Coordinates of C-alpha atoms and ligand atoms in Angstrom, one line a residue:
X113 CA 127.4 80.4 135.7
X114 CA 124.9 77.8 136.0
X115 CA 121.1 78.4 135.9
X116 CA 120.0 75.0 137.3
X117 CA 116.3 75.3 138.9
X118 CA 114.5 72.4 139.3
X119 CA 113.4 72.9 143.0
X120 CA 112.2 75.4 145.1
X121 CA 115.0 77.4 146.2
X122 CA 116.7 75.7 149.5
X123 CA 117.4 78.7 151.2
X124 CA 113.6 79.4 151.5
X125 CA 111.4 76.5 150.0
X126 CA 109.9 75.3 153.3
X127 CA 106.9 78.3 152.7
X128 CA 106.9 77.6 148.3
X129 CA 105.2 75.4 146.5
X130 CA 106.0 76.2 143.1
X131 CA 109.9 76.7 141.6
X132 CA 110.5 80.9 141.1
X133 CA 109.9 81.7 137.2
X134 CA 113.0 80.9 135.4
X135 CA 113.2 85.3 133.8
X136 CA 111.9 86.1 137.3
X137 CA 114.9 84.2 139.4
X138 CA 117.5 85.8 136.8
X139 CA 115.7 89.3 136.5
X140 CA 116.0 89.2 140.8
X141 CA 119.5 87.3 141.0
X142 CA 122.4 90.2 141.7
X143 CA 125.4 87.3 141.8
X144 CA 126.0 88.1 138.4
X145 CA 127.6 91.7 139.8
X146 CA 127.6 91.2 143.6
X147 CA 130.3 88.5 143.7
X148 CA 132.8 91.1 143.6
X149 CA 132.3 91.4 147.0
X150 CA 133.3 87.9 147.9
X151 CA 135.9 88.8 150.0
X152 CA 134.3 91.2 152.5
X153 CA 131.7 88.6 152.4
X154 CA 133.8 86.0 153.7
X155 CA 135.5 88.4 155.8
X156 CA 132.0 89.5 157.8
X157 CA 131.4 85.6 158.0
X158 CA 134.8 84.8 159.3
X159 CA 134.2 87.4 162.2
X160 CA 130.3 86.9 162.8
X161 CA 131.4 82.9 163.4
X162 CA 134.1 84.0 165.6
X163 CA 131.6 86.5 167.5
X164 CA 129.2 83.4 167.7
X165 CA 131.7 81.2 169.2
X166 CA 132.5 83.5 171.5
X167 CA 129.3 84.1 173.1
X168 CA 128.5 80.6 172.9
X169 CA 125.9 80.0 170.3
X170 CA 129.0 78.0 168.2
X171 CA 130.9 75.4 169.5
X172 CA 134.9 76.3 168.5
X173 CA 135.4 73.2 166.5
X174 CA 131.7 74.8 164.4
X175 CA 133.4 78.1 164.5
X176 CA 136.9 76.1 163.1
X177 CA 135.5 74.0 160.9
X178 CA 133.2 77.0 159.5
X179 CA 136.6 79.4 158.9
X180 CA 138.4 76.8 157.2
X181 CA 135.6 75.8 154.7
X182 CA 135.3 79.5 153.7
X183 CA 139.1 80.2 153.5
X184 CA 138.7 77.0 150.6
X185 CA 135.9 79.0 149.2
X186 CA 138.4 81.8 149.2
X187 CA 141.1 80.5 147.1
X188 CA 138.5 78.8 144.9
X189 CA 137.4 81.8 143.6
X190 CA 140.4 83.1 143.5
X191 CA 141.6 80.5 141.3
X192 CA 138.6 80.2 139.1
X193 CA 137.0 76.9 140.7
X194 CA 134.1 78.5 142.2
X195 CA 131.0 78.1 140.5
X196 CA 128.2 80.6 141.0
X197 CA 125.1 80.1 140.4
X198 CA 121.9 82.1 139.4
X199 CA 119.6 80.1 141.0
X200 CA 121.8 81.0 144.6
X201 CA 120.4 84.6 144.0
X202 CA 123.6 86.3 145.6
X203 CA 127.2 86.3 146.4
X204 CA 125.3 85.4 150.3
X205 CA 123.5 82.6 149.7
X206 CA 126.1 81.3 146.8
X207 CA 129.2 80.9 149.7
X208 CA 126.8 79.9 152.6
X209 CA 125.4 76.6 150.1
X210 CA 129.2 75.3 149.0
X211 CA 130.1 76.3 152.7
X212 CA 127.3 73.7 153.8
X213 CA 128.5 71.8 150.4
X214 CA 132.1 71.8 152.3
X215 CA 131.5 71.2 155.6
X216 CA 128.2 69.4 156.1
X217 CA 125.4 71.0 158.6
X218 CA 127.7 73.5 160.1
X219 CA 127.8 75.3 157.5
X220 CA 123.9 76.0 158.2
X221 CA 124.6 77.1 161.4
X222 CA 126.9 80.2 159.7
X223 CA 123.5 81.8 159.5
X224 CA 122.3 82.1 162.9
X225 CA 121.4 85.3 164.6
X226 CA 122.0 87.4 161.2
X227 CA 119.9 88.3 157.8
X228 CA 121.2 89.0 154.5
X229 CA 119.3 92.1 154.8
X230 CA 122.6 93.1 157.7
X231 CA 125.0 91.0 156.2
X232 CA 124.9 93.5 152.7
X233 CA 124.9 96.2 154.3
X234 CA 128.0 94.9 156.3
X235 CA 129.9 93.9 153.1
X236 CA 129.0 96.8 150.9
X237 CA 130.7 98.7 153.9
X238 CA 133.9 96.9 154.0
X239 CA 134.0 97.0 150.2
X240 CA 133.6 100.8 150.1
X241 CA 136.3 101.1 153.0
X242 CA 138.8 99.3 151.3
X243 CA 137.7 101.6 147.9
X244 CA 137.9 104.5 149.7
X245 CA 141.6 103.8 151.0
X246 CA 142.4 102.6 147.4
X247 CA 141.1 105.9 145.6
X248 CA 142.8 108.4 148.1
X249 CA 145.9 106.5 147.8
X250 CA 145.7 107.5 143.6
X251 CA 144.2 111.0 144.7
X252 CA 147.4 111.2 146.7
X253 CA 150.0 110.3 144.2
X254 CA 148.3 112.3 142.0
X255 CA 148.6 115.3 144.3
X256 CA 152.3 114.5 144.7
X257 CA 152.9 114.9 141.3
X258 CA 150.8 118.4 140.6
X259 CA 152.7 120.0 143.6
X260 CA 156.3 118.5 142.4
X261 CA 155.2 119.8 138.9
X262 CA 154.4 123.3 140.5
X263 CA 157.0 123.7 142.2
X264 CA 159.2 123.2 139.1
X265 CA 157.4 125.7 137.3
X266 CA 157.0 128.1 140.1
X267 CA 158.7 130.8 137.9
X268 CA 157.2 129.6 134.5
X269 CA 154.7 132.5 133.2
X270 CA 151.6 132.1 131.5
X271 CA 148.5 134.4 130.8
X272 CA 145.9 134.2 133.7
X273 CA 142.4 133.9 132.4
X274 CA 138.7 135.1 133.4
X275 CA 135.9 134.3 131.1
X276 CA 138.7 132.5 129.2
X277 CA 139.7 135.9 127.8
X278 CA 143.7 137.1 128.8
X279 CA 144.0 138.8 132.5
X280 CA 146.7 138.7 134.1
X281 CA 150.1 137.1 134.1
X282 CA 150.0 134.3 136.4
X283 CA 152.5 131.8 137.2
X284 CA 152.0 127.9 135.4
X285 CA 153.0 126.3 139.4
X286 CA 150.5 128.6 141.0
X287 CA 147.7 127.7 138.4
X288 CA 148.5 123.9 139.0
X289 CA 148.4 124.7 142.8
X290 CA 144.3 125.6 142.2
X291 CA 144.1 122.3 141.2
X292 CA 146.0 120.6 144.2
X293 CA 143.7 123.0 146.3
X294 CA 140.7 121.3 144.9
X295 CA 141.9 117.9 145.1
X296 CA 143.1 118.7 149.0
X297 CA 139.0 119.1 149.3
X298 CA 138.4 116.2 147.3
X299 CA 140.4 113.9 149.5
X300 CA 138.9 115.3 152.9
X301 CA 135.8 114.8 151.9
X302 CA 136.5 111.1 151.3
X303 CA 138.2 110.5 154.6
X304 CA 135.4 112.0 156.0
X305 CA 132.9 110.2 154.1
X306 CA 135.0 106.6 155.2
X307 CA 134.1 107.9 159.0
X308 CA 130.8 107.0 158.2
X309 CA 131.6 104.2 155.8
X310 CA 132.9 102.5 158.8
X311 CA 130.1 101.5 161.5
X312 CA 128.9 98.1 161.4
X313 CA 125.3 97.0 160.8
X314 CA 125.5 93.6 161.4
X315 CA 123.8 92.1 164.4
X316 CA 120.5 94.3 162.7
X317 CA 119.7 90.8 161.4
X318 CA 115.9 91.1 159.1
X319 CA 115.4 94.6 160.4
X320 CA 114.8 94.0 164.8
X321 CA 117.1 92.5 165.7
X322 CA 117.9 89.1 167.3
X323 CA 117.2 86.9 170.3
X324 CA 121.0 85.1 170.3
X325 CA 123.2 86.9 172.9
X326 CA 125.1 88.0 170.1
X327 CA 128.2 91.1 171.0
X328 CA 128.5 93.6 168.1
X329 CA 131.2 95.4 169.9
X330 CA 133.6 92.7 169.2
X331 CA 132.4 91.6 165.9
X332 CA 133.1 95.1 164.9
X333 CA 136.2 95.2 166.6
X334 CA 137.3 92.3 164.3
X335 CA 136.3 93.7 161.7
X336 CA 137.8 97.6 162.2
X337 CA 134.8 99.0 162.4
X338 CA 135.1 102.2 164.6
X339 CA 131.6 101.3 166.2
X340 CA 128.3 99.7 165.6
X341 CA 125.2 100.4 164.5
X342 CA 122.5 102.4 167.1
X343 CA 119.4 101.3 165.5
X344 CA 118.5 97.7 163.9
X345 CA 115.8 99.8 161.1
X346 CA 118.2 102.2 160.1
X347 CA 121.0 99.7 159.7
X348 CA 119.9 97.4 157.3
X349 CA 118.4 100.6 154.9
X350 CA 119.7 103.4 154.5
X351 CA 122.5 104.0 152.0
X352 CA 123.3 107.2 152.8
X353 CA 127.2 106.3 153.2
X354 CA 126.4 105.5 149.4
X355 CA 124.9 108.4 148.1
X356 CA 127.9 110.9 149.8
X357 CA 130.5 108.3 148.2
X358 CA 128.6 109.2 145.3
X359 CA 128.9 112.6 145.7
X360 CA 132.4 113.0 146.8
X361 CA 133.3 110.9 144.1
X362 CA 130.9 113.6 142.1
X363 CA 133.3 116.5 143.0
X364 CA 136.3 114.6 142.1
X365 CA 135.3 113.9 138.9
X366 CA 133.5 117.6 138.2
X367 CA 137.2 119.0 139.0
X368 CA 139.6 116.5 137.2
X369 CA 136.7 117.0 134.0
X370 CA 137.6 120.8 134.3
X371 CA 141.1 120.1 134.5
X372 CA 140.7 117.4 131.6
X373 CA 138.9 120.6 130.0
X374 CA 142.6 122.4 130.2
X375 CA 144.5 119.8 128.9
X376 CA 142.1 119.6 125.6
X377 CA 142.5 123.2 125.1
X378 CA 146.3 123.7 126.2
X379 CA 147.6 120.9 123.6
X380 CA 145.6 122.7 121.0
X381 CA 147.4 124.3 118.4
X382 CA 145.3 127.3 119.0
X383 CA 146.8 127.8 123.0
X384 CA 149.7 125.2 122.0
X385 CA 150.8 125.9 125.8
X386 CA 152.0 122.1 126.8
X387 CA 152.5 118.7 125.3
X388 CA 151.6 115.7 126.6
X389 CA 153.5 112.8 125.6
X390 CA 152.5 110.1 122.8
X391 CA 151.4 107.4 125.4
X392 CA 149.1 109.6 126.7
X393 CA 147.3 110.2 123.4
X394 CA 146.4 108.6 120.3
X395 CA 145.8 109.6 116.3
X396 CA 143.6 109.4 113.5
X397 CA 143.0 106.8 111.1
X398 CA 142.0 109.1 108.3
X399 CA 144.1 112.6 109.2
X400 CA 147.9 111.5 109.5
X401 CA 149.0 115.0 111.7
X402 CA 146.6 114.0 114.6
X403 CA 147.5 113.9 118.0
X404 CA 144.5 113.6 120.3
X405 CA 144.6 114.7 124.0
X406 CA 142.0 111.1 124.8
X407 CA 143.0 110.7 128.3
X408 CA 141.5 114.2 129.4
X409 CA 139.0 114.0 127.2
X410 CA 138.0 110.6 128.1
X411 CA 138.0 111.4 131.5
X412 CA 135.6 114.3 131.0
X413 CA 133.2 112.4 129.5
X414 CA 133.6 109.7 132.4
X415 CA 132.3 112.5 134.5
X416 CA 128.9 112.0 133.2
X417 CA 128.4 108.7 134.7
X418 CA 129.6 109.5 138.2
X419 CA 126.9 112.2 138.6
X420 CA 124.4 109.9 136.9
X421 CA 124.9 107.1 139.6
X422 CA 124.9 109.7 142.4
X423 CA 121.5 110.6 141.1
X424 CA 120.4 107.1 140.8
X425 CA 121.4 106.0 144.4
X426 CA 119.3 108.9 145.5
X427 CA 116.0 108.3 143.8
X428 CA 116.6 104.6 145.0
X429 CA 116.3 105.4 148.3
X430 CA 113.8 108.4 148.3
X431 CA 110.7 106.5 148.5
X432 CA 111.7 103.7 150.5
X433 CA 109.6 102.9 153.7
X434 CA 111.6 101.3 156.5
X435 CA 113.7 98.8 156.6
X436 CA 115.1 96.9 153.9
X437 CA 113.5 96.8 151.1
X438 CA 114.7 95.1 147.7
X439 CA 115.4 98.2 146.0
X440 CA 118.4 98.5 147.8
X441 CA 119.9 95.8 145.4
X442 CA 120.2 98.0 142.6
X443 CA 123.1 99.9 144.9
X444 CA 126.2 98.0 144.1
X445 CA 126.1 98.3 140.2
X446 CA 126.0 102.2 140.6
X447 CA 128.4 101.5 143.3
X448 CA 130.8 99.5 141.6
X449 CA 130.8 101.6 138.5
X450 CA 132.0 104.9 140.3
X451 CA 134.8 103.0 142.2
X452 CA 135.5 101.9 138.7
X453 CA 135.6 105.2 137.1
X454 CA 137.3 107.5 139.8
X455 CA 140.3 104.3 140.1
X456 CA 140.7 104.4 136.6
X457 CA 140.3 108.3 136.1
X458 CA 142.8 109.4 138.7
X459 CA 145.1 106.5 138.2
X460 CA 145.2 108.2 134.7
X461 CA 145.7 111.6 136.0
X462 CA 148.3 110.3 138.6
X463 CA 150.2 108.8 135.5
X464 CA 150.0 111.9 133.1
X465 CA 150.2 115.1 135.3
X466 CA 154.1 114.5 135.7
X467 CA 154.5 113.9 132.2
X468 CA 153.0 117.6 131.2
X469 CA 155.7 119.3 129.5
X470 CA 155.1 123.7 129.5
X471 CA 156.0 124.9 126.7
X472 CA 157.0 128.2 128.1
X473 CA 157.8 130.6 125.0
X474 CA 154.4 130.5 124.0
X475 CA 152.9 131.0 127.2
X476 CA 155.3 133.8 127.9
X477 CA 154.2 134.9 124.4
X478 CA 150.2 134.7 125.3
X479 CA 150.4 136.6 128.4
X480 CA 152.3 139.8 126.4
X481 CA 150.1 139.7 123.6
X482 CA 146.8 139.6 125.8
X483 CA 148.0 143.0 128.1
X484 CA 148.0 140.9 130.7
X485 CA 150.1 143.9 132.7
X486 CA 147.2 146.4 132.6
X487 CA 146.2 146.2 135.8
X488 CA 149.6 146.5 136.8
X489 CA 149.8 149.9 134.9
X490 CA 146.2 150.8 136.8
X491 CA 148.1 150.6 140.1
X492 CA 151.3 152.3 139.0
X493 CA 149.1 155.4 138.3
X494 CA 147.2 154.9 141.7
X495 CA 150.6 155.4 143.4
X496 CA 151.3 158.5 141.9
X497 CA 148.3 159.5 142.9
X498 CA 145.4 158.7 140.3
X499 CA 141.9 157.9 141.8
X500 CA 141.6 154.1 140.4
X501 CA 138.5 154.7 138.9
X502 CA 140.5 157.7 136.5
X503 CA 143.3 155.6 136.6
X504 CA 140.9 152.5 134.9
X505 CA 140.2 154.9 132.0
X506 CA 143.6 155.7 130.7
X507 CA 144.5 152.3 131.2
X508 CA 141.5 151.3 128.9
X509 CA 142.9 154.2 126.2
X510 CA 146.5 152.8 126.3
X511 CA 145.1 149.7 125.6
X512 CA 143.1 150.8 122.8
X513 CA 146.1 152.5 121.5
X514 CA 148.2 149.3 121.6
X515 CA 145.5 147.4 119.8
X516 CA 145.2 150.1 116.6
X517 CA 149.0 149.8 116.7
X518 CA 149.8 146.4 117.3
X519 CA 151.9 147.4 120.5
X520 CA 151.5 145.6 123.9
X521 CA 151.9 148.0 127.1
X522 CA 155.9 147.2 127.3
X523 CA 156.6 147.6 123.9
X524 CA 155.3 151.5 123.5
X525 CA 157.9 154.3 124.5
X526 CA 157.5 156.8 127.1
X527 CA 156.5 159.2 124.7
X528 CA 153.6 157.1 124.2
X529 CA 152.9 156.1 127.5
X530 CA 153.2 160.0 128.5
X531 CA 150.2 160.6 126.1
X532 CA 147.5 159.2 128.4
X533 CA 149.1 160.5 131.4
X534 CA 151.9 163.0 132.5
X535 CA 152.7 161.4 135.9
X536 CA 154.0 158.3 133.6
X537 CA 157.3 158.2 133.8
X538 CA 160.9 155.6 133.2
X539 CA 159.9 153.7 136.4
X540 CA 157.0 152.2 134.2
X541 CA 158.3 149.9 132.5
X542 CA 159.3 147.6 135.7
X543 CA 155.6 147.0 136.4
X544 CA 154.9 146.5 132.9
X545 CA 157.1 143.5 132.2
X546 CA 155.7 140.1 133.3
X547 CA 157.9 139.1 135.9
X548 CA 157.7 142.4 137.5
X549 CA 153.9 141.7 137.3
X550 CA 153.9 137.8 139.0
X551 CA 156.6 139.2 141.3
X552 CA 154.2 142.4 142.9
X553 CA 151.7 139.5 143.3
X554 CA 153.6 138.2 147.0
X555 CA 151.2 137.8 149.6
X556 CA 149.6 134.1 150.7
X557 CA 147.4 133.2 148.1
X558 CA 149.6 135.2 145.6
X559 CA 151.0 134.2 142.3
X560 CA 154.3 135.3 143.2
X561 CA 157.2 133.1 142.4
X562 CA 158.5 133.0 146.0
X563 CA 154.8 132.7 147.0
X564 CA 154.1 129.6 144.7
X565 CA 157.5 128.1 145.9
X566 CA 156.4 128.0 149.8
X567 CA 152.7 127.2 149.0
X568 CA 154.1 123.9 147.4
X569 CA 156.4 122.9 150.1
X570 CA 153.7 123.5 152.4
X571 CA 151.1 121.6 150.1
X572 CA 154.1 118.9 150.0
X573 CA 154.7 118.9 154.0
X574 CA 151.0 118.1 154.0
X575 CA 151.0 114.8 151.8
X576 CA 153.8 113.7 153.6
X577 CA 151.8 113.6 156.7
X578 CA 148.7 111.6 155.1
Ligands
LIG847 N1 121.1 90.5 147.2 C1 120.4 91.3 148.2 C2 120.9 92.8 148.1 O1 121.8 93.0 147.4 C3 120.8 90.8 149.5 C4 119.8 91.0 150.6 C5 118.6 90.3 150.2 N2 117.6 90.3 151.3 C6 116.4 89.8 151.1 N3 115.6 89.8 152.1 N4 115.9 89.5 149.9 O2 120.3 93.6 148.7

């Protein structure tokens, strides 16, 4: 990137009379990270020159002339031949300068009736519209898997947890349906987010305004904005579309970290309940038997720097007076970093989740050893007529039994049951055994086999329809 700054800067010199500082014009620059956004850049340009021709502030050959030079500018970047420079400040000012390079004074008239103060604001927009599409398209493939996965494992049976201590038997498809629940949140809130993403601020120019004729309607039409801007102010400084990308992106990673948290303890020898093949994990260089779960973990720790950005983007803004201020620069890095993190994290997930192998003997295992049927036992004796709360207690003794002897619930005789209550009789053992346990369970929103089966054809029926 070249530095060269022997001049005061073109775009603004006329009022100078010294050069900027040499640290100061790199320490303000933001090329060096906002030239990712050189096509929604050229894009916003393409359609403000067209909006300009239109209303007759361009003459069509201007307008021609000015969509050719940046469709070169295009493929020059494209192809590596574009060189930015520092002293250029931003991606802006880099284009409109080999525009003008291009295409002689034309290329000066590119900037009539508009700012960059509305012309950021305008690309960061199209950029997180496009991001947005990009990321529910991976939350969506990733949902696809988790309910095809479920819906394989609809019968599989593992121990349901609460404070990660056993509870109850639950089904392996109905606990990977909580997560497709939570990511079914995750991607409304994006599309809802996106309806805000899309209004266009351009035509806000500095921050009132300006006195060309100009027609937003149709410059947002070409672009597929669903409407302008209402107020000049507003548009050009607020971020707030920002900060709840942020946040929704927040949530996504807070849930696929918890499920990353699964994954790390699942594939350890201590809950040993799934593998996860070699390509999504790697070893040790000092202990040979290693296998480490570094996708889930990684993404876990990735977490930390989604909500860090979400907090940054809103102390950015919290002090700023109206309108644009140059504090809004320090948006895209935070910006760009949790597109980067929630592609790469769910492109990840998307990748892995149909890969994850149950290993169902041992989690049939866990849920028998942890009495995972007690409750079940509990509600037997409410049927015959036990008060729950009575019912609770020789549950609890049974249990204590079984622990002194080594016994689960299903594995003591009716003798033994018959100790703790009389009304215990060969009918018990039905609602003791796992299956019989998951099976009881069949109501919406139960872990019920049949249950888990139609949830993910339903949860399926509803991707298909995205
Ligand atoms: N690079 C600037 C940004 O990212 C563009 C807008 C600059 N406007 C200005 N008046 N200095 O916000």
């Amino acid at each position: 990137m070249s530095t060269s700054n022997n001049s005061t800067n073109s775009a603004w010199g006329g009022r100078f009379s010294e050069a900027t500082d040499a640290f100061v014009q790199r320490f303000t620059a933001s090329v060096q990270f906002d030239q990712r956004m050189y096509a929604q850049d050229i894009q916003g340009s393409i359609a403000h020159a067209t909006m300009l021709a239109k209303v007759g502030v361009l003459t069509e050959a201007e307008r021609d002339a000015i969509i050719q030079g940046l469709g070169e500018i295009k493929a020059d970047i494209e192809a590596g031949k574009f060189e930015w420079s520092v002293a250029l400040e931003d991606v802006h000012m880099n284009i409109e300068s080999v525009l003008t390079q291009k295409i002689g004074i034309t290329g000066k008239k590119l900037h009539t009736g508009r700012s960059r103060n509305d012309q950021v604001a305008t690309d960061i927009r199209l950029y997180l519209r496009d991001e947005i599409d990009a990321i529910s398209a991976e939350l969506t493939r990733l949902q696809q898997g988790l309910t095809e996965l479920a819906e394989r494992e609809a019968d599989t049976i593992m121990p349901g947890f609460t404070h990660l201590q056993t509870a109850q038997p639950v089904t392996f498809g109905h606990h990977l349906l909580a997560w497709n629940e939570m990511l079914e949140r995750d991607y409304a809130r994006l599309q809802d987010c996106r309806k805000r993403v899309n209004i266009m601020p351009l035509g806000a120019a500095a921050l009132a305004g300006t006195t060309y004729p100009i027609d937003r309607a149709y410059t947002a039409q070409l672009l597929g904005f669903d409407a302008p801007t209402e107020n000049s102010l507003d548009s050009v400084s607020d971020r707030d579309f920002a900060i709840e990308f942020a946040s929704a992106g927040s949530l996504i990673m807070m849930h696929l970290s918890r499920f990353s948290e699964e994954l790390v303890l699942w594939t350890s020898s201590q809950f040993n309940f799934i593998n996860l093949p070699d390509r999504f994990c790697t070893g040790s260089s000092i202990m040979p038997q290693k296998k480490n779960p570094d996708v889930p973990e990684l993404v876990r720790g990735k977490s930390g720097r989604v909500f860090g950005h979400l907090m940054s983007l809103l102390t950015l803004m919290k002090g700023q007076p109206l309108a644009y201020n140059k504090d809004n620069q320090e948006d895209k890095e935070p910006i760009f970093d949790v597109v980067d993190t929630l592609r790469g994290s769910l492109r990840a997930f998307a990748d892995m989740v149909p890969a994850i192998t149950p290993k169902k003997d041992i989690m049939r295992e866990a849920a028998i050893r942890g009495f995972s049927t007690a409750t079940d036992l509990a509600d037997y004796l409410v049927r015959k007529g036990v008060p729950f709360r009575d019912s609770h207690e020789i549950v609890g003794k049974s249990v204590a039994y079984g622990v002194k002897t080594g016994k689960d619930l299903g594995q003591m005789s009716l003798e033994e049951l018959r100790q703790f209550s009389d009304v215990i009789n060969d009918d018990v053992f039905k609602v003791l055994t796992l299956e019989g346990s998951v099976a009881a369970r069949n109501h919406l929103g139960g872990t019920a086999p049949a249950q888990v089966r139609a949830a993910a054809q339903r949860a399926k029926a509803k991707l298909a329809q995205r």
